[in-house]
Short mmCIF file of C-alpha atoms and ligand atoms in Angstrom, two decimals:
data_model
loop_
_atom_site.label_atom_id
_atom_site.label_comp_id
_atom_site.label_asym_id
_atom_site.label_seq_id
_atom_site.Cartn_x
_atom_site.Cartn_y
_atom_site.Cartn_z
CA MET X 1 94.08 74.32 106.89
CA GLU X 2 93.20 75.21 110.50
CA SER X 3 95.70 76.99 112.71
CA THR X 4 95.47 76.80 116.48
CA ARG X 5 98.06 79.55 116.93
CA GLU X 6 96.48 82.62 118.52
CA ARG X 7 96.83 86.10 117.08
CA SER X 8 97.55 89.15 119.18
CA ILE X 9 94.31 90.92 120.13
CA TRP X 10 95.45 94.29 118.84
CA ALA X 11 98.97 94.14 117.39
CA TRP X 12 100.25 92.79 114.11
CA GLY X 13 101.31 89.19 114.61
CA TRP X 14 101.01 86.32 117.03
CA ARG X 15 100.15 86.31 120.72
CA ASP X 16 103.28 84.33 121.58
CA LYS X 17 105.37 87.11 120.00
CA PHE X 18 103.84 89.78 122.23
CA PRO X 19 106.55 92.29 123.24
CA ASP X 20 107.87 92.01 126.78
CA GLU X 21 107.67 94.89 129.26
CA ALA X 22 110.94 96.56 128.20
CA ALA X 23 109.92 96.47 124.54
CA ARG X 24 106.50 97.88 125.42
CA ARG X 25 108.11 100.78 127.32
CA GLY X 26 110.25 101.54 124.25
CA LEU X 27 107.21 101.41 122.02
CA ALA X 28 105.33 103.83 124.28
CA GLN X 29 108.22 106.31 124.03
CA MET X 30 108.24 105.99 120.25
CA VAL X 31 104.48 106.58 120.03
CA GLN X 32 104.79 109.74 122.14
CA ILE X 33 107.37 111.09 119.69
CA MET X 34 105.41 110.11 116.58
CA VAL X 35 101.93 111.16 117.74
CA PRO X 36 102.17 114.40 119.72
CA GLY X 37 99.63 114.63 122.53
CA VAL X 38 99.24 110.87 122.87
CA LYS X 39 100.66 109.41 126.07
CA PRO X 40 100.18 105.66 126.11
CA ALA X 41 101.38 104.24 129.41
CA PRO X 42 102.37 100.59 129.37
CA ARG X 43 100.68 98.80 132.20
CA ALA X 44 100.36 95.32 133.55
CA LEU X 45 98.18 93.41 131.15
CA PRO X 46 95.21 91.55 132.57
CA ALA X 47 94.91 87.88 131.62
CA GLU X 48 91.67 88.74 129.85
CA PRO X 49 91.01 92.05 128.05
CA ASP X 50 88.77 94.49 129.83
CA VAL X 51 85.58 94.69 127.72
CA PRO X 52 82.33 96.20 129.01
CA SER X 53 79.67 93.62 129.74
CA SER X 54 77.04 93.36 127.04
CA THR X 55 73.34 93.31 127.80
CA LEU X 56 72.67 91.54 124.53
CA ALA X 57 71.04 88.13 124.86
CA VAL X 58 72.22 86.09 121.87
CA PRO X 59 69.15 84.87 119.95
CA ASP X 60 68.72 81.09 119.66
CA ALA X 61 69.08 81.37 115.88
CA LEU X 62 72.73 82.43 116.30
CA ALA X 63 73.68 80.68 119.53
CA SER X 64 75.42 77.64 118.00
CA PHE X 65 78.05 79.80 116.25
CA ALA X 66 78.26 82.86 118.51
CA SER X 67 80.79 83.93 121.13
CA GLN X 68 80.75 86.66 123.76
CA ALA X 69 84.11 85.72 125.24
CA PRO X 70 86.01 88.90 126.20
CA ARG X 71 89.02 87.92 124.10
CA ASP X 72 86.85 87.33 121.02
CA ARG X 73 85.00 90.61 121.47
CA ALA X 74 88.20 92.61 122.06
CA SER X 75 89.98 91.15 119.04
CA HIS X 76 87.07 92.17 116.80
CA ALA X 77 86.81 95.75 118.11
CA ARG X 78 88.88 97.44 115.42
CA GLY X 79 91.41 97.08 112.61
CA ARG X 80 95.16 97.63 112.33
CA ALA X 81 95.67 101.32 111.51
CA PHE X 82 98.11 103.19 113.73
CA PRO X 83 95.36 104.73 115.94
CA ASP X 84 93.94 101.19 116.35
CA LEU X 85 97.30 99.96 117.57
CA VAL X 86 97.61 102.86 119.99
CA ALA X 87 94.12 102.20 121.41
CA GLY X 88 94.77 98.45 121.65
CA PHE X 89 98.12 99.10 123.30
CA ALA X 90 96.32 101.18 125.93
CA GLY X 91 93.86 98.32 126.52
CA ASP X 92 90.87 100.36 125.31
CA TYR X 93 88.10 97.95 124.25
CA ALA X 94 85.15 100.06 125.38
CA ALA X 95 83.55 99.82 121.93
CA ALA X 96 83.96 96.06 121.46
CA PRO X 97 81.14 94.37 119.54
CA ASP X 98 78.42 92.75 121.63
CA VAL X 99 78.88 89.38 120.02
CA VAL X 100 81.12 87.63 117.47
CA VAL X 101 79.43 85.15 115.14
CA ARG X 102 81.20 82.65 112.90
CA PRO X 103 78.62 81.37 110.40
CA ARG X 104 79.53 78.02 108.83
CA ASP X 105 77.74 78.44 105.51
CA ALA X 106 75.88 81.01 103.40
CA ASP X 107 72.55 80.11 105.04
CA GLU X 108 73.93 81.02 108.46
CA VAL X 109 75.30 84.28 107.04
CA ALA X 110 71.78 85.06 105.78
CA ARG X 111 70.40 84.20 109.22
CA VAL X 112 72.78 86.68 110.88
CA LEU X 113 71.77 89.48 108.50
CA ASP X 114 68.12 88.66 109.05
CA VAL X 115 68.43 88.82 112.85
CA CYS X 116 70.41 92.08 112.61
CA ALA X 117 67.85 93.69 110.28
CA THR X 118 64.94 92.66 112.52
CA ASN X 119 66.59 94.08 115.66
CA ASN X 120 68.27 97.14 114.11
CA TRP X 121 71.72 95.79 114.99
CA ALA X 122 74.84 96.58 112.97
CA ALA X 123 76.50 93.62 111.21
CA VAL X 124 80.21 94.10 110.49
CA PRO X 125 81.81 91.56 108.13
CA PHE X 126 85.22 90.66 109.56
CA GLY X 127 87.88 88.92 107.45
CA GLY X 128 91.40 89.19 108.85
CA GLY X 129 90.72 92.51 110.59
CA THR X 130 93.70 94.22 108.89
CA SER X 131 91.64 97.20 107.69
CA VAL X 132 93.47 100.51 108.02
CA VAL X 133 90.44 102.70 107.27
CA GLY X 134 88.07 101.82 110.12
CA GLY X 135 86.29 99.16 108.03
CA VAL X 136 85.84 96.78 111.00
CA ASP X 137 85.61 99.44 113.70
CA SER X 138 82.67 98.52 115.93
CA LYS X 139 82.44 102.01 117.45
CA LEU X 140 81.91 103.53 114.00
CA ALA X 141 79.42 100.79 113.10
CA ARG X 142 77.32 101.21 116.23
CA GLY X 143 75.84 104.64 115.48
CA ASN X 144 72.33 104.65 116.97
CA ARG X 145 71.91 100.88 116.67
CA GLY X 146 71.15 98.70 119.64
CA ALA X 147 74.08 96.31 119.19
CA VAL X 148 77.07 95.46 117.01
CA VAL X 149 77.53 91.95 115.64
CA SER X 150 80.96 91.11 114.27
CA LEU X 151 80.41 88.65 111.43
CA ASP X 152 83.66 86.71 111.32
CA LEU X 153 84.22 84.78 108.07
CA SER X 154 86.84 82.40 109.48
CA ALA X 155 84.61 79.33 109.12
CA LEU X 156 84.12 79.86 105.36
CA VAL X 157 87.53 78.73 104.23
CA GLY X 158 89.36 76.61 101.72
CA VAL X 159 89.82 76.01 98.02
CA ARG X 160 86.54 74.23 97.27
CA GLU X 161 86.80 73.47 93.57
CA VAL X 162 89.40 73.83 90.85
CA ASP X 163 88.66 74.10 87.13
CA ALA X 164 92.14 73.51 85.73
CA THR X 165 90.97 73.88 82.11
CA SER X 166 89.56 77.36 82.68
CA ARG X 167 92.22 78.14 85.29
CA LEU X 168 89.65 79.03 87.92
CA ALA X 169 89.35 78.16 91.60
CA ARG X 170 86.32 78.53 93.90
CA ILE X 171 87.59 79.74 97.26
CA GLY X 172 85.92 80.49 100.61
CA ALA X 173 85.91 84.18 101.53
CA GLY X 174 87.49 83.67 104.95
CA THR X 175 90.61 81.97 103.60
CA LEU X 176 93.80 83.67 104.76
CA GLY X 177 96.58 84.33 102.24
CA PRO X 178 99.06 81.61 103.32
CA ALA X 179 96.38 78.87 103.50
CA LEU X 180 94.99 79.92 100.13
CA GLU X 181 98.38 79.68 98.42
CA ALA X 182 99.26 76.42 100.23
CA GLU X 183 96.06 74.78 98.98
CA LEU X 184 96.45 76.09 95.43
CA GLU X 185 100.04 74.81 95.42
CA THR X 186 98.76 71.23 95.69
CA HIS X 187 97.16 71.84 92.26
CA GLY X 188 100.31 73.48 90.87
CA LEU X 189 98.47 76.84 90.82
CA THR X 190 98.77 80.28 92.38
CA LEU X 191 96.52 83.35 92.72
CA ARG X 192 99.63 85.52 92.75
CA HIS X 193 98.05 88.22 94.91
CA TYR X 194 100.38 89.41 97.63
CA PRO X 195 99.31 92.51 99.58
CA GLN X 196 101.73 93.34 102.36
CA SER X 197 99.08 92.15 104.81
CA PHE X 198 99.01 88.74 103.03
CA GLU X 199 99.68 86.72 106.20
CA PHE X 200 96.62 87.93 108.13
CA SER X 201 94.15 89.10 105.48
CA THR X 202 91.50 87.09 103.63
CA LEU X 203 90.17 86.63 100.13
CA GLY X 204 86.84 88.22 101.16
CA GLY X 205 88.67 91.19 102.66
CA TRP X 206 90.78 91.62 99.52
CA LEU X 207 87.62 91.65 97.38
CA ALA X 208 85.68 93.93 99.73
CA THR X 209 88.52 96.47 99.80
CA ARG X 210 89.63 96.06 96.17
CA ALA X 211 93.11 95.30 97.41
CA GLY X 212 96.32 95.78 95.46
CA GLY X 213 99.25 93.42 95.70
CA HIS X 214 102.88 93.27 94.71
CA TYR X 215 103.90 92.36 91.14
CA ALA X 216 102.62 95.75 90.03
CA THR X 217 104.02 95.19 86.55
CA GLY X 218 101.43 92.47 85.93
CA PRO X 219 97.81 91.89 86.95
CA THR X 220 97.85 92.71 90.62
CA ARG X 221 94.59 94.25 91.77
CA ILE X 222 92.15 91.71 93.13
CA ASP X 223 89.44 92.91 90.72
CA GLU X 224 91.61 91.76 87.82
CA LEU X 225 91.80 88.30 89.37
CA ALA X 226 88.14 87.88 90.35
CA HIS X 227 85.90 85.94 87.97
CA ALA X 228 82.60 85.52 89.86
CA VAL X 229 81.50 86.44 93.37
CA SER X 230 78.81 85.09 95.74
CA LEU X 231 77.19 87.68 97.98
CA VAL X 232 74.59 87.35 100.75
CA THR X 233 72.62 90.55 101.30
CA PRO X 234 69.85 91.41 103.77
CA ARG X 235 67.45 90.99 100.83
CA GLY X 236 68.65 87.75 99.29
CA SER X 237 71.69 86.21 97.65
CA LEU X 238 73.52 87.00 94.46
CA GLU X 239 75.95 84.97 92.39
CA THR X 240 77.60 86.79 89.52
CA HIS X 241 77.95 84.91 86.24
CA ARG X 242 80.69 82.41 85.52
CA HIS X 243 80.66 82.91 81.73
CA PRO X 244 84.10 83.10 80.12
CA GLY X 245 83.14 86.64 79.09
CA SER X 246 79.98 88.68 78.75
CA GLY X 247 79.06 92.10 77.39
CA ALA X 248 75.42 91.94 78.45
CA GLY X 249 74.59 94.98 80.54
CA PRO X 250 76.46 96.32 83.56
CA GLU X 251 78.75 93.86 85.35
CA PRO X 252 77.25 93.37 88.87
CA GLN X 253 80.58 92.18 90.23
CA ARG X 254 81.94 95.69 89.74
CA TRP X 255 79.52 96.93 92.39
CA ILE X 256 80.49 94.28 94.88
CA ILE X 257 84.27 94.49 94.67
CA GLY X 258 85.39 97.41 96.81
CA SER X 259 82.04 97.80 98.58
CA GLU X 260 83.66 97.32 102.05
CA GLY X 261 80.82 95.09 103.25
CA ALA X 262 78.21 97.82 102.74
CA LEU X 263 76.21 95.82 100.17
CA GLY X 264 76.40 92.40 101.77
CA VAL X 265 78.72 89.58 102.75
CA ILE X 266 80.96 87.89 100.19
CA THR X 267 80.89 84.18 100.99
CA GLU X 268 83.08 82.79 98.20
CA ALA X 269 84.49 83.65 94.80
CA TRP X 270 85.74 82.03 91.62
CA MET X 271 89.24 83.41 91.16
CA ARG X 272 91.54 83.41 88.12
CA VAL X 273 94.60 81.35 88.91
CA VAL X 274 97.78 80.61 86.98
CA PRO X 275 100.33 77.79 87.00
CA ARG X 276 103.01 78.32 89.61
CA PRO X 277 106.29 79.56 88.17
CA ARG X 278 108.77 76.72 87.65
CA TRP X 279 111.84 78.89 87.89
CA ARG X 280 112.46 82.00 89.85
CA ALA X 281 115.37 84.40 89.66
CA SER X 282 115.94 87.85 91.06
CA ALA X 283 118.55 90.51 90.53
CA SER X 284 119.18 94.03 91.77
CA VAL X 285 119.76 96.80 89.27
CA ALA X 286 120.94 100.29 90.27
CA PHE X 287 119.85 103.25 88.15
CA LYS X 288 121.64 106.56 88.18
CA GLN X 289 118.42 108.50 87.80
CA PHE X 290 114.95 107.87 89.20
CA GLU X 291 113.39 108.40 85.75
CA ALA X 292 115.56 105.66 84.27
CA GLY X 293 114.23 103.23 86.89
CA VAL X 294 110.66 104.21 86.07
CA SER X 295 111.30 103.69 82.34
CA ALA X 296 112.74 100.25 83.02
CA ALA X 297 109.69 99.29 85.10
CA ARG X 298 107.43 100.44 82.26
CA ALA X 299 109.43 98.47 79.70
CA LEU X 300 109.12 95.33 81.84
CA ALA X 301 105.36 95.84 82.15
C1 FAD Q 401 100.60 96.01 107.67
C2 FAD Q 401 99.51 96.18 106.64
C3 FAD Q 401 99.82 96.07 105.29
C4 FAD Q 401 98.83 96.25 104.31
N1 FAD Q 401 99.15 96.11 102.98
C5 FAD Q 401 98.20 96.28 102.04
C6 FAD Q 401 98.53 96.13 100.63
O1 FAD Q 401 99.66 95.83 100.26
N2 FAD Q 401 97.53 96.32 99.74
C7 FAD Q 401 96.26 96.63 100.13
O2 FAD Q 401 95.39 96.78 99.26
N3 FAD Q 401 95.92 96.76 101.44
C8 FAD Q 401 96.85 96.59 102.40
N4 FAD Q 401 96.51 96.71 103.74
C9 FAD Q 401 95.12 96.97 104.12
C10 FAD Q 401 94.31 95.65 104.38
O3 FAD Q 401 95.18 94.60 104.70
C11 FAD Q 401 93.51 95.29 103.14
O4 FAD Q 401 92.47 96.23 103.01
C12 FAD Q 401 92.93 93.87 103.16
O5 FAD Q 401 92.36 93.62 101.89
C13 FAD Q 401 91.87 93.66 104.23
O6 FAD Q 401 91.60 92.27 104.29
P1 FAD Q 401 91.01 91.62 105.63
O7 FAD Q 401 90.68 90.21 105.35
O8 FAD Q 401 91.92 91.86 106.77
O9 FAD Q 401 89.66 92.45 105.78
P2 FAD Q 401 89.08 93.18 107.07
O10 FAD Q 401 90.06 94.15 107.61
O11 FAD Q 401 88.53 92.17 108.00
O12 FAD Q 401 87.85 93.97 106.41
C14 FAD Q 401 88.10 95.04 105.53
C15 FAD Q 401 86.74 95.58 105.03
O13 FAD Q 401 86.10 94.61 104.21
C16 FAD Q 401 84.88 94.15 104.81
N5 FAD Q 401 84.87 92.70 104.63
C17 FAD Q 401 85.80 91.79 105.04
N6 FAD Q 401 85.46 90.56 104.62
C18 FAD Q 401 84.30 90.69 103.93
C19 FAD Q 401 83.45 89.77 103.26
N7 FAD Q 401 83.71 88.47 103.20
N8 FAD Q 401 82.32 90.26 102.67
C20 FAD Q 401 82.03 91.58 102.71
N9 FAD Q 401 82.80 92.49 103.33
C21 FAD Q 401 83.92 92.05 103.93
C22 FAD Q 401 84.95 94.60 106.26
O14 FAD Q 401 83.67 94.82 106.81
C23 FAD Q 401 85.76 95.88 106.15
O15 FAD Q 401 84.93 96.94 105.72
C24 FAD Q 401 97.49 96.55 104.72
C25 FAD Q 401 97.19 96.64 106.09
C26 FAD Q 401 98.18 96.46 107.04
C27 FAD Q 401 97.83 96.55 108.50
#
């Protein structure tokens, strides 16, 4: 499910929801109160973000799926932690990656890693870019390397196969939360993983960060929902086993989930899915003491 709606370069949400000048002035005042010493000054925004020109000549091997457009480079410069928002608000894109690539299959992912290894360039896997720990920060990735390549997974999307008997679905790593659930719904299924960043984060990002969702009284961490993972590394590809269960040796998937892109690029995964609930009801309960609420949550779990 492709969306043509454009995201904000730096803020949470959509470009067409960008705050007007009065709202931006209010936000600047709030930031000054919350982060002493920081003085973001709202200014007229240029039509295109101000990114430094890159001397990198995109190799032919990557050219058909690469972009050096200022907007692309700026929107892949960093994640969505509060300091990221402050820097984006100030229009600071000095550390933007040199190029953004959007490989269309696992072979193209391998090609990107190969080119990066040969040239001593940093490759930064980029899912939804909602990291709050600097995971997609191109300044941190650059170090002493000659260039930073943001490896955007947005072309590896969709629910590709459903095994209704085993309740498994093979899903592209770049699939955003809403598209993933919308596609599973057509099969009467759900992954039931809802981090608060659901709208703008991806399956690959959830796996790479070992994300936790709502529904904490049931299976909620992404590692509990992952069945098998495909990974492209600079030294070859790896597909973890799709057996119903195995006790043979260490489980390689455990190394991959939570590795923050350091071991390779997750291209797709078989995920455990469940039938969508047929009825839904909610109620509010007030407890007189905090401990009583905790006990009730434990009893429900
Ligand atoms: C408002 C807000 C709410 C949030 N709520 C939650 C929450 O409820 N629970 C929670 O756990 N987290 C939460 N987060 C943090 C963040 O959303 C999660 O870490 C999320 O899993 C990141 O997914 P992403 O697709 O945006 O990944 P990105 O931010 O793009 O990447 C995160 C890290 O994973 C790597 N990576 C991404 N895709 C791949 C891939 N395919 N292969 C290999 N490496 C990859 C990146 O290089 C980076 O290191 C929240 C963040 C925000 C801003």
